[in-house]
mmCIF file of N, CA and C in Angstrom:
data_model
loop_
_atom_site.group_PDB
_atom_site.id
_atom_site.type_symbol
_atom_site.label_atom_id
_atom_site.label_comp_id
_atom_site.label_asym_id
_atom_site.label_seq_id
_atom_site.Cartn_x
_atom_site.Cartn_y
_atom_site.Cartn_z
ATOM 1 N N UNK A 288 -48.865 28.583 -3.562
ATOM 2 C CA UNK A 288 -47.653 28.895 -3.035
ATOM 3 C C UNK A 288 -47.374 30.230 -3.077
ATOM 4 N N UNK A 289 -46.794 30.378 -2.165
ATOM 5 C CA UNK A 289 -46.911 32.375 -1.941
ATOM 6 C C UNK A 289 -45.873 32.843 -3.105
ATOM 7 N N UNK A 290 -45.287 34.245 -3.725
ATOM 8 C CA UNK A 290 -44.007 34.709 -4.400
ATOM 9 C C UNK A 290 -42.732 33.969 -4.028
ATOM 10 N N UNK A 291 -42.412 34.398 -2.889
ATOM 11 C CA UNK A 291 -41.082 34.133 -1.953
ATOM 12 C C UNK A 291 -40.806 32.468 -1.670
ATOM 13 N N UNK A 292 -42.317 31.971 -1.141
ATOM 14 C CA UNK A 292 -41.325 30.450 -1.472
ATOM 15 C C UNK A 292 -41.388 29.458 -3.004
ATOM 16 N N UNK A 293 -42.078 30.374 -4.112
ATOM 17 C CA UNK A 293 -41.594 30.067 -5.283
ATOM 18 C C UNK A 293 -40.569 30.547 -6.001
ATOM 19 N N UNK A 294 -39.876 31.612 -5.248
ATOM 20 C CA UNK A 294 -38.123 32.323 -5.607
ATOM 21 C C UNK A 294 -37.437 31.251 -5.158
ATOM 22 N N UNK A 295 -37.652 31.342 -3.924
ATOM 23 C CA UNK A 295 -36.748 30.075 -2.797
ATOM 24 C C UNK A 295 -36.466 28.645 -3.517
ATOM 25 N N UNK A 296 -37.710 28.042 -3.890
ATOM 26 C CA UNK A 296 -37.902 27.426 -4.626
ATOM 27 C C UNK A 296 -36.542 27.031 -6.128
ATOM 28 N N UNK A 297 -37.300 28.302 -6.764
ATOM 29 C CA UNK A 297 -36.469 28.232 -8.024
ATOM 30 C C UNK A 297 -34.661 29.042 -8.079
ATOM 31 N N UNK A 298 -34.645 29.244 -6.648
ATOM 32 C CA UNK A 298 -32.879 29.554 -6.089
ATOM 33 C C UNK A 298 -32.644 28.534 -5.995
ATOM 34 N N UNK A 299 -33.319 28.018 -5.184
ATOM 35 C CA UNK A 299 -32.519 26.396 -4.876
ATOM 36 C C UNK A 299 -32.310 25.141 -5.700
ATOM 37 N N UNK A 300 -33.051 25.400 -6.977
ATOM 38 C CA UNK A 300 -33.464 24.370 -8.378
ATOM 39 C C UNK A 300 -32.096 24.940 -9.243
ATOM 40 N N UNK A 301 -31.661 26.452 -9.026
ATOM 41 C CA UNK A 301 -30.434 26.904 -10.009
ATOM 42 C C UNK A 301 -28.903 26.860 -9.374
ATOM 43 N N UNK A 302 -29.658 26.595 -7.504
ATOM 44 C CA UNK A 302 -28.035 26.141 -7.471
ATOM 45 C C UNK A 302 -27.659 24.391 -7.216
ATOM 46 N N UNK A 303 -28.669 24.059 -6.961
ATOM 47 C CA UNK A 303 -28.618 22.548 -7.321
ATOM 48 C C UNK A 303 -28.195 22.406 -9.047
ATOM 49 N N UNK A 304 -28.436 22.636 -10.201
ATOM 50 C CA UNK A 304 -27.723 22.808 -11.328
ATOM 51 C C UNK A 304 -26.535 23.484 -11.638
ATOM 52 N N UNK A 305 -26.075 24.296 -10.757
ATOM 53 C CA UNK A 305 -25.149 24.956 -10.964
ATOM 54 C C UNK A 305 -23.908 23.954 -10.311
ATOM 55 N N UNK A 306 -24.694 23.009 -9.602
ATOM 56 C CA UNK A 306 -23.502 22.616 -8.385
ATOM 57 C C UNK A 306 -23.335 20.821 -9.666
ATOM 58 N N UNK A 307 -24.822 20.589 -10.043
ATOM 59 C CA UNK A 307 -24.476 19.375 -10.873
ATOM 60 C C UNK A 307 -23.215 19.626 -12.342
ATOM 61 N N UNK A 308 -23.463 21.547 -12.612
ATOM 62 C CA UNK A 308 -22.852 21.713 -13.643
ATOM 63 C C UNK A 308 -21.637 21.305 -13.760
ATOM 64 N N UNK A 309 -20.971 22.268 -12.497
ATOM 65 C CA UNK A 309 -19.161 22.133 -12.082
ATOM 66 C C UNK A 309 -19.327 21.047 -11.687
ATOM 67 N N UNK A 310 -19.523 20.183 -11.038
ATOM 68 C CA UNK A 310 -18.605 18.513 -11.065
ATOM 69 C C UNK A 310 -18.671 18.226 -11.754
ATOM 70 N N UNK A 311 -19.868 18.209 -12.471
ATOM 71 C CA UNK A 311 -19.386 17.457 -13.950
ATOM 72 C C UNK A 311 -18.866 17.500 -14.681
ATOM 73 N N UNK A 312 -17.826 19.354 -14.473
ATOM 74 C CA UNK A 312 -16.585 19.588 -15.451
ATOM 75 C C UNK A 312 -15.919 19.417 -14.798
ATOM 76 N N UNK A 313 -15.261 19.861 -13.611
ATOM 77 C CA UNK A 313 -14.072 19.496 -13.040
ATOM 78 C C UNK A 313 -14.161 18.811 -12.019
ATOM 79 N N UNK A 314 -15.265 17.217 -11.444
ATOM 80 C CA UNK A 314 -14.974 16.359 -10.674
ATOM 81 C C UNK A 314 -15.149 16.893 -9.175
ATOM 82 N N UNK A 315 -14.645 18.390 -8.686
ATOM 83 C CA UNK A 315 -15.414 18.335 -7.576
ATOM 84 C C UNK A 315 -16.126 20.043 -7.904
ATOM 85 N N UNK A 316 -16.549 20.602 -6.221
ATOM 86 C CA UNK A 316 -17.034 22.253 -6.390
ATOM 87 C C UNK A 316 -16.743 22.616 -5.361
ATOM 88 N N UNK A 317 -16.814 24.062 -5.012
ATOM 89 C CA UNK A 317 -16.083 25.105 -4.090
ATOM 90 C C UNK A 317 -17.627 25.886 -3.921
ATOM 91 N N UNK A 318 -17.381 26.861 -3.027
ATOM 92 C CA UNK A 318 -18.866 27.660 -3.250
ATOM 93 C C UNK A 318 -18.313 29.015 -3.975
ATOM 94 N N UNK A 319 -16.708 28.911 -4.428
ATOM 95 C CA UNK A 319 -16.129 30.044 -5.386
ATOM 96 C C UNK A 319 -16.863 29.586 -6.262
ATOM 97 N N UNK A 320 -16.811 28.332 -6.784
ATOM 98 C CA UNK A 320 -17.439 28.242 -8.357
ATOM 99 C C UNK A 320 -18.693 28.607 -8.550
ATOM 100 N N UNK A 321 -19.655 27.982 -7.326
ATOM 101 C CA UNK A 321 -20.952 28.193 -7.926
ATOM 102 C C UNK A 321 -20.956 29.913 -7.357
ATOM 103 N N UNK A 322 -20.256 30.376 -6.677
ATOM 104 C CA UNK A 322 -20.759 31.559 -7.235
ATOM 105 C C UNK A 322 -20.112 32.756 -8.041
ATOM 106 N N UNK A 323 -19.432 32.440 -9.145
ATOM 107 C CA UNK A 323 -18.476 32.910 -9.925
ATOM 108 C C UNK A 323 -19.969 32.195 -11.276
ATOM 109 N N UNK A 324 -20.110 30.824 -11.572
ATOM 110 C CA UNK A 324 -20.779 30.628 -12.335
ATOM 111 C C UNK A 324 -22.174 31.423 -12.511
ATOM 112 N N UNK A 325 -23.086 31.559 -11.361
ATOM 113 C CA UNK A 325 -24.526 31.974 -11.333
ATOM 114 C C UNK A 325 -23.988 33.748 -10.936
ATOM 115 N N UNK A 326 -22.772 34.529 -10.401
ATOM 116 C CA UNK A 326 -22.636 35.879 -10.297
ATOM 117 C C UNK A 326 -23.288 35.706 -9.454
ATOM 118 N N UNK A 327 -23.036 35.485 -7.968
ATOM 119 C CA UNK A 327 -23.444 35.512 -6.911
ATOM 120 C C UNK A 327 -22.219 35.738 -5.870
ATOM 121 N N UNK A 328 -22.543 36.302 -4.699
ATOM 122 C CA UNK A 328 -21.296 36.589 -3.705
ATOM 123 C C UNK A 328 -20.999 34.885 -3.055
ATOM 124 N N UNK A 329 -19.415 35.094 -2.151
ATOM 125 C CA UNK A 329 -19.509 33.986 -1.893
ATOM 126 C C UNK A 329 -19.874 33.889 -0.366
ATOM 127 N N UNK A 330 -20.292 34.804 0.384
ATOM 128 C CA UNK A 330 -21.463 35.118 1.420
ATOM 129 C C UNK A 330 -22.812 34.584 0.709
ATOM 130 N N UNK A 331 -23.339 35.159 -0.263
ATOM 131 C CA UNK A 331 -24.809 34.444 -0.636
ATOM 132 C C UNK A 331 -24.304 32.876 -0.795
ATOM 133 N N UNK A 332 -23.477 32.464 -1.274
ATOM 134 C CA UNK A 332 -23.861 30.944 -1.651
ATOM 135 C C UNK A 332 -23.616 30.368 -0.913
ATOM 136 N N UNK A 333 -22.348 30.796 0.641
ATOM 137 C CA UNK A 333 -22.677 30.005 1.634
ATOM 138 C C UNK A 333 -24.012 30.063 2.525
ATOM 139 N N UNK A 334 -24.358 31.381 2.247
ATOM 140 C CA UNK A 334 -26.241 30.609 3.189
ATOM 141 C C UNK A 334 -27.072 29.783 2.302
ATOM 142 N N UNK A 335 -27.258 30.194 1.376
ATOM 143 C CA UNK A 335 -27.706 29.774 0.239
ATOM 144 C C UNK A 335 -27.411 27.851 0.520
ATOM 145 N N UNK A 336 -25.989 27.512 0.709
ATOM 146 C CA UNK A 336 -25.517 26.161 1.168
ATOM 147 C C UNK A 336 -25.583 25.688 2.271
ATOM 148 N N UNK A 337 -25.983 26.320 3.284
ATOM 149 C CA UNK A 337 -26.755 25.942 4.391
ATOM 150 C C UNK A 337 -27.905 25.438 4.209
ATOM 151 N N UNK A 338 -28.870 26.565 3.482
ATOM 152 C CA UNK A 338 -30.277 26.205 3.381
ATOM 153 C C UNK A 338 -30.458 25.268 2.924
ATOM 154 N N UNK A 339 -29.997 24.591 1.771
ATOM 155 C CA UNK A 339 -29.609 22.939 0.904
ATOM 156 C C UNK A 339 -29.323 22.349 1.662
ATOM 157 N N UNK A 340 -27.908 22.385 2.301
ATOM 158 C CA UNK A 340 -28.004 21.728 3.441
ATOM 159 C C UNK A 340 -28.949 20.579 4.474
ATOM 160 N N UNK A 341 -29.581 22.271 4.621
ATOM 161 C CA UNK A 341 -30.716 21.487 6.272
ATOM 162 C C UNK A 341 -32.014 20.960 5.365
ATOM 163 N N UNK A 342 -31.955 21.423 4.142
ATOM 164 C CA UNK A 342 -33.193 20.868 2.957
ATOM 165 C C UNK A 342 -32.693 19.381 2.799
ATOM 166 N N UNK A 343 -31.372 18.587 3.064
ATOM 167 C CA UNK A 343 -30.808 17.600 2.252
ATOM 168 C C UNK A 343 -30.649 17.424 1.390
ATOM 169 N N UNK A 344 -30.949 18.433 0.958
ATOM 170 C CA UNK A 344 -30.696 18.479 -0.721
ATOM 171 C C UNK A 344 -28.802 18.362 -1.262
ATOM 172 N N UNK A 345 -27.837 18.780 -0.055
ATOM 173 C CA UNK A 345 -26.421 19.462 -0.684
ATOM 174 C C UNK A 345 -25.571 18.937 0.440
ATOM 175 N N UNK A 346 -24.373 18.956 0.952
ATOM 176 C CA UNK A 346 -23.424 18.909 1.418
ATOM 177 C C UNK A 346 -22.201 19.344 1.158
ATOM 178 N N UNK A 347 -21.525 19.551 2.362
ATOM 179 C CA UNK A 347 -20.262 20.294 1.642
ATOM 180 C C UNK A 347 -19.109 19.270 3.135
ATOM 181 N N UNK A 348 -18.026 19.136 2.160
ATOM 182 C CA UNK A 348 -17.152 18.379 3.122
ATOM 183 C C UNK A 348 -16.193 18.139 2.578
ATOM 184 N N UNK A 349 -15.241 18.649 3.393
ATOM 185 C CA UNK A 349 -13.833 19.313 3.342
ATOM 186 C C UNK A 349 -14.182 20.778 2.127
ATOM 187 N N UNK A 350 -14.570 21.377 2.485
ATOM 188 C CA UNK A 350 -14.970 22.731 0.904
ATOM 189 C C UNK A 350 -15.455 22.289 -0.163
ATOM 190 N N UNK A 351 -15.619 20.929 -0.485
ATOM 191 C CA UNK A 351 -16.424 20.254 -1.634
ATOM 192 C C UNK A 351 -17.868 20.066 -1.546
ATOM 193 N N UNK A 352 -18.398 20.748 -2.064
ATOM 194 C CA UNK A 352 -19.922 20.567 -2.413
ATOM 195 C C UNK A 352 -20.637 19.777 -3.287
ATOM 196 N N UNK A 353 -21.297 18.668 -2.689
ATOM 197 C CA UNK A 353 -21.821 17.579 -3.164
ATOM 198 C C UNK A 353 -23.523 17.296 -3.095
ATOM 199 N N UNK A 354 -23.511 16.585 -3.926
ATOM 200 C CA UNK A 354 -25.155 16.959 -3.928
ATOM 201 C C UNK A 354 -25.656 15.397 -3.333
ATOM 202 N N UNK A 355 -26.965 15.537 -2.519
ATOM 203 C CA UNK A 355 -27.725 13.711 -2.374
ATOM 204 C C UNK A 355 -27.961 13.352 -3.193
ATOM 205 N N UNK A 356 -28.307 12.728 -2.615
ATOM 206 C CA UNK A 356 -29.458 11.702 -3.915
ATOM 207 C C UNK A 356 -30.598 12.450 -4.172
ATOM 208 N N UNK A 357 -31.356 12.684 -3.520
ATOM 209 C CA UNK A 357 -32.550 13.961 -3.671
ATOM 210 C C UNK A 357 -31.999 15.292 -4.737
ATOM 211 N N UNK A 358 -30.800 16.037 -4.229
ATOM 212 C CA UNK A 358 -30.415 16.973 -4.691
ATOM 213 C C UNK A 358 -30.076 16.889 -6.008
ATOM 214 N N UNK A 359 -29.358 15.531 -5.963
ATOM 215 C CA UNK A 359 -28.702 15.664 -7.572
ATOM 216 C C UNK A 359 -30.075 14.952 -8.404
ATOM 217 N N UNK A 360 -31.302 14.483 -7.516
ATOM 218 C CA UNK A 360 -33.077 13.991 -8.616
ATOM 219 C C UNK A 360 -33.233 15.763 -9.499
ATOM 220 N N UNK A 361 -33.569 16.247 -8.108
ATOM 221 C CA UNK A 361 -33.648 17.583 -8.598
ATOM 222 C C UNK A 361 -32.997 18.547 -9.846
ATOM 223 N N UNK A 362 -31.591 18.281 -9.487
ATOM 224 C CA UNK A 362 -30.765 19.417 -10.190
ATOM 225 C C UNK A 362 -30.289 18.724 -11.907
ATOM 226 N N UNK A 363 -30.709 17.250 -11.850
ATOM 227 C CA UNK A 363 -30.731 16.495 -13.300
ATOM 228 C C UNK A 363 -31.852 16.959 -13.967
ATOM 229 N N UNK A 364 -33.545 16.710 -13.008
ATOM 230 C CA UNK A 364 -34.249 17.560 -13.783
ATOM 231 C C UNK A 364 -34.026 18.358 -13.971
ATOM 232 N N UNK A 365 -33.990 19.842 -13.244
ATOM 233 C CA UNK A 365 -33.969 21.140 -13.755
ATOM 234 C C UNK A 365 -33.372 20.905 -15.049
ATOM 235 N N UNK A 366 -31.657 20.729 -14.966
ATOM 236 C CA UNK A 366 -31.126 20.820 -15.981
ATOM 237 C C UNK A 366 -31.417 20.196 -17.314
ATOM 238 N N UNK A 367 -32.333 18.877 -16.965
ATOM 239 C CA UNK A 367 -33.164 18.319 -18.468
ATOM 240 C C UNK A 367 -33.887 19.380 -18.915
ATOM 241 N N UNK A 368 -34.498 19.876 -18.001
ATOM 242 C CA UNK A 368 -35.614 21.296 -18.925
ATOM 243 C C UNK A 368 -35.269 22.297 -19.355
ATOM 244 N N UNK A 369 -34.271 22.821 -18.893
ATOM 245 C CA UNK A 369 -32.910 23.533 -19.130
ATOM 246 C C UNK A 369 -32.677 23.677 -20.443
ATOM 247 N N UNK A 370 -31.496 22.499 -20.917
ATOM 248 C CA UNK A 370 -31.712 21.835 -22.392
ATOM 249 C C UNK A 370 -32.764 21.911 -22.927
ATOM 250 N N UNK A 371 -33.898 21.351 -22.857
ATOM 251 C CA UNK A 371 -34.798 21.329 -23.429
ATOM 252 C C UNK A 371 -35.057 22.856 -24.138
ATOM 253 N N UNK A 372 -35.302 23.700 -23.128
ATOM 254 C CA UNK A 372 -36.221 24.629 -23.931
ATOM 255 C C UNK A 372 -35.038 25.315 -24.710
ATOM 256 N N UNK A 373 -33.694 25.591 -24.022
ATOM 257 C CA UNK A 373 -32.808 25.997 -24.711
ATOM 258 C C UNK A 373 -32.313 25.722 -26.095
ATOM 259 N N UNK A 374 -32.883 24.376 -26.296
ATOM 260 C CA UNK A 374 -32.967 23.712 -27.616
ATOM 261 C C UNK A 374 -33.994 23.955 -28.699
ATOM 262 N N UNK A 375 -34.996 24.223 -27.750
ATOM 263 C CA UNK A 375 -36.028 24.779 -28.777
ATOM 264 C C UNK A 375 -35.636 26.427 -29.050
ATOM 265 N N UNK A 376 -34.880 27.437 -28.691
ATOM 266 C CA UNK A 376 -34.702 28.190 -28.520
ATOM 267 C C UNK A 376 -33.816 28.279 -29.652
ATOM 268 N N UNK A 377 -32.461 27.504 -29.791
ATOM 269 C CA UNK A 377 -32.235 27.733 -30.348
ATOM 270 C C UNK A 377 -32.730 27.395 -31.737
ATOM 271 N N UNK A 378 -33.140 26.010 -32.256
ATOM 272 C CA UNK A 378 -33.533 25.903 -33.013
ATOM 273 C C UNK A 378 -34.475 27.026 -33.643
ATOM 274 N N UNK A 379 -35.261 27.509 -32.676
ATOM 275 C CA UNK A 379 -36.508 29.035 -33.203
ATOM 276 C C UNK A 379 -35.286 29.900 -34.085
ATOM 277 N N UNK A 380 -33.842 29.981 -33.454
ATOM 278 C CA UNK A 380 -32.965 30.633 -34.307
ATOM 279 C C UNK A 380 -32.587 31.979 -32.857
ATOM 280 N N UNK A 381 -32.697 31.687 -32.132
ATOM 281 C CA UNK A 381 -32.729 32.317 -31.013
ATOM 282 C C UNK A 381 -31.093 32.341 -30.713
ATOM 283 N N UNK A 382 -30.539 33.401 -29.857
ATOM 284 C CA UNK A 382 -28.984 33.777 -30.384
ATOM 285 C C UNK A 382 -28.784 32.907 -28.787
ATOM 286 N N UNK A 383 -27.383 31.857 -28.840
ATOM 287 C CA UNK A 383 -26.885 30.772 -27.810
ATOM 288 C C UNK A 383 -27.451 31.809 -26.421
ATOM 289 N N UNK A 384 -26.824 32.831 -26.079
ATOM 290 C CA UNK A 384 -26.216 33.173 -24.554
ATOM 291 C C UNK A 384 -28.332 34.304 -24.467
ATOM 292 N N UNK A 385 -28.761 34.301 -25.288
ATOM 293 C CA UNK A 385 -30.498 35.164 -24.983
ATOM 294 C C UNK A 385 -31.212 33.130 -24.678
ATOM 295 N N UNK A 386 -30.767 32.690 -25.381
ATOM 296 C CA UNK A 386 -31.595 31.360 -25.363
ATOM 297 C C UNK A 386 -30.978 30.663 -24.062
ATOM 298 N N UNK A 387 -29.712 30.951 -23.643
ATOM 299 C CA UNK A 387 -30.235 29.732 -22.066
ATOM 300 C C UNK A 387 -30.427 30.722 -21.191
ATOM 301 N N UNK A 388 -30.163 32.139 -21.107
ATOM 302 C CA UNK A 388 -30.289 33.249 -20.202
ATOM 303 C C UNK A 388 -32.077 32.943 -19.448
ATOM 304 N N UNK A 389 -32.641 32.711 -21.242
ATOM 305 C CA UNK A 389 -34.576 32.668 -21.007
ATOM 306 C C UNK A 389 -35.132 31.274 -20.856
ATOM 307 N N UNK A 390 -33.927 30.343 -20.652
ATOM 308 C CA UNK A 390 -34.433 28.995 -20.834
ATOM 309 C C UNK A 390 -34.243 28.747 -19.325
ATOM 310 N N UNK A 391 -33.313 29.391 -18.292
ATOM 311 C CA UNK A 391 -33.274 29.367 -17.163
ATOM 312 C C UNK A 391 -34.260 29.333 -16.423
ATOM 313 N N UNK A 392 -34.664 30.635 -16.969
ATOM 314 C CA UNK A 392 -36.189 31.454 -16.332
ATOM 315 C C UNK A 392 -37.409 30.009 -16.732
ATOM 316 N N UNK A 393 -37.516 29.686 -18.293
ATOM 317 C CA UNK A 393 -38.631 28.925 -18.322
ATOM 318 C C UNK A 393 -38.824 27.496 -17.950
ATOM 319 N N UNK A 394 -37.540 26.869 -17.074
ATOM 320 C CA UNK A 394 -37.628 25.692 -16.469
ATOM 321 C C UNK A 394 -38.104 25.795 -15.723
ATOM 322 N N UNK A 395 -38.473 26.946 -15.121
ATOM 323 C CA UNK A 395 -39.185 26.721 -13.619
ATOM 324 C C UNK A 395 -40.419 27.113 -13.881
ATOM 325 N N UNK A 396 -41.280 27.315 -14.728
ATOM 326 C CA UNK A 396 -42.320 27.882 -14.877
ATOM 327 C C UNK A 396 -43.622 26.847 -15.219
ATOM 328 N N UNK A 397 -43.050 25.850 -15.833
ATOM 329 C CA UNK A 397 -44.266 24.341 -16.150
ATOM 330 C C UNK A 397 -44.591 23.676 -14.595
ATOM 331 N N UNK A 398 -45.201 23.311 -14.719
ATOM 332 C CA UNK A 398 -45.679 21.604 -13.285
ATOM 333 C C UNK A 398 -45.280 21.097 -14.513
ATOM 334 N N UNK A 399 -44.739 20.072 -13.365
ATOM 335 C CA UNK A 399 -44.067 18.234 -14.347
ATOM 336 C C UNK A 399 -45.171 18.116 -15.092
ATOM 337 N N UNK A 400 -46.242 17.941 -14.632
ATOM 338 C CA UNK A 400 -47.047 16.904 -15.341
ATOM 339 C C UNK A 400 -47.402 18.123 -17.351
ATOM 340 N N UNK A 401 -47.384 19.450 -16.977
ATOM 341 C CA UNK A 401 -47.450 20.028 -18.518
ATOM 342 C C UNK A 401 -46.405 20.138 -19.165
ATOM 343 N N UNK A 402 -44.811 19.870 -17.977
ATOM 344 C CA UNK A 402 -43.771 20.048 -19.029
ATOM 345 C C UNK A 402 -43.484 18.420 -19.652
ATOM 346 N N UNK A 403 -44.230 17.582 -19.600
ATOM 347 C CA UNK A 403 -44.039 16.112 -19.830
ATOM 348 C C UNK A 403 -44.915 16.190 -21.284
ATOM 349 N N UNK A 404 -46.238 16.964 -20.470
ATOM 350 C CA UNK A 404 -47.312 16.986 -22.161
ATOM 351 C C UNK A 404 -46.497 17.807 -23.719
ATOM 352 N N UNK A 405 -45.970 19.133 -22.925
ATOM 353 C CA UNK A 405 -45.182 19.316 -23.666
ATOM 354 C C UNK A 405 -44.216 18.916 -24.906
ATOM 355 N N UNK A 406 -43.160 18.093 -23.893
ATOM 356 C CA UNK A 406 -42.230 17.377 -24.234
ATOM 357 C C UNK A 406 -42.767 16.277 -25.266
ATOM 358 N N UNK A 407 -43.327 15.407 -24.834
ATOM 359 C CA UNK A 407 -44.156 14.632 -25.546
ATOM 360 C C UNK A 407 -44.748 15.044 -27.244
ATOM 361 N N UNK A 408 -45.433 16.152 -26.674
ATOM 362 C CA UNK A 408 -45.834 16.506 -28.059
ATOM 363 C C UNK A 408 -44.923 17.641 -29.549
ATOM 364 N N UNK A 409 -44.352 17.509 -28.652
ATOM 365 C CA UNK A 409 -42.644 17.714 -29.766
ATOM 366 C C UNK A 409 -41.884 16.867 -29.606
ATOM 367 N N UNK A 410 -42.511 15.549 -29.106
ATOM 368 C CA UNK A 410 -41.481 14.271 -29.432
ATOM 369 C C UNK A 410 -39.967 14.410 -28.904
ATOM 370 N N UNK A 411 -40.074 15.080 -27.693
ATOM 371 C CA UNK A 411 -38.813 14.771 -26.574
ATOM 372 C C UNK A 411 -38.979 13.915 -25.923
ATOM 373 N N UNK A 412 -37.597 13.757 -25.093
ATOM 374 C CA UNK A 412 -37.476 13.206 -23.632
ATOM 375 C C UNK A 412 -37.834 14.197 -22.728
ATOM 376 N N UNK A 413 -39.012 13.827 -21.986
ATOM 377 C CA UNK A 413 -39.041 14.753 -20.410
ATOM 378 C C UNK A 413 -38.027 14.807 -19.750
ATOM 379 N N UNK A 414 -37.019 14.131 -19.837
ATOM 380 C CA UNK A 414 -35.488 13.861 -18.935
ATOM 381 C C UNK A 414 -34.947 15.194 -18.766
#
């Protein structure tokens, strides 16, 4: 996989995870909510949502951003990986802000198989 494709996938996963988090907290999600959470411009979020919509991962209905079943599956997997790595870092004594930021990078690094084996080794659920 080339570097731009990998970065695109990571970005898509970050957007899907953000949508899931916002919808879980507020019950709905708007472009501006995503922009605020991720620190991106509204224009960048609008462009990304168009790509997620074209990929069948998200949709915007009356300004409410929603995940498709496949988008939700990816978002839940990504969030689970984030929480797994964040928990490990916190347990190791890393401060919360750093742990969250670094977990965001780590969640994209491993293949699904490697992640499952690491989680099993540490006695954690890989979900």
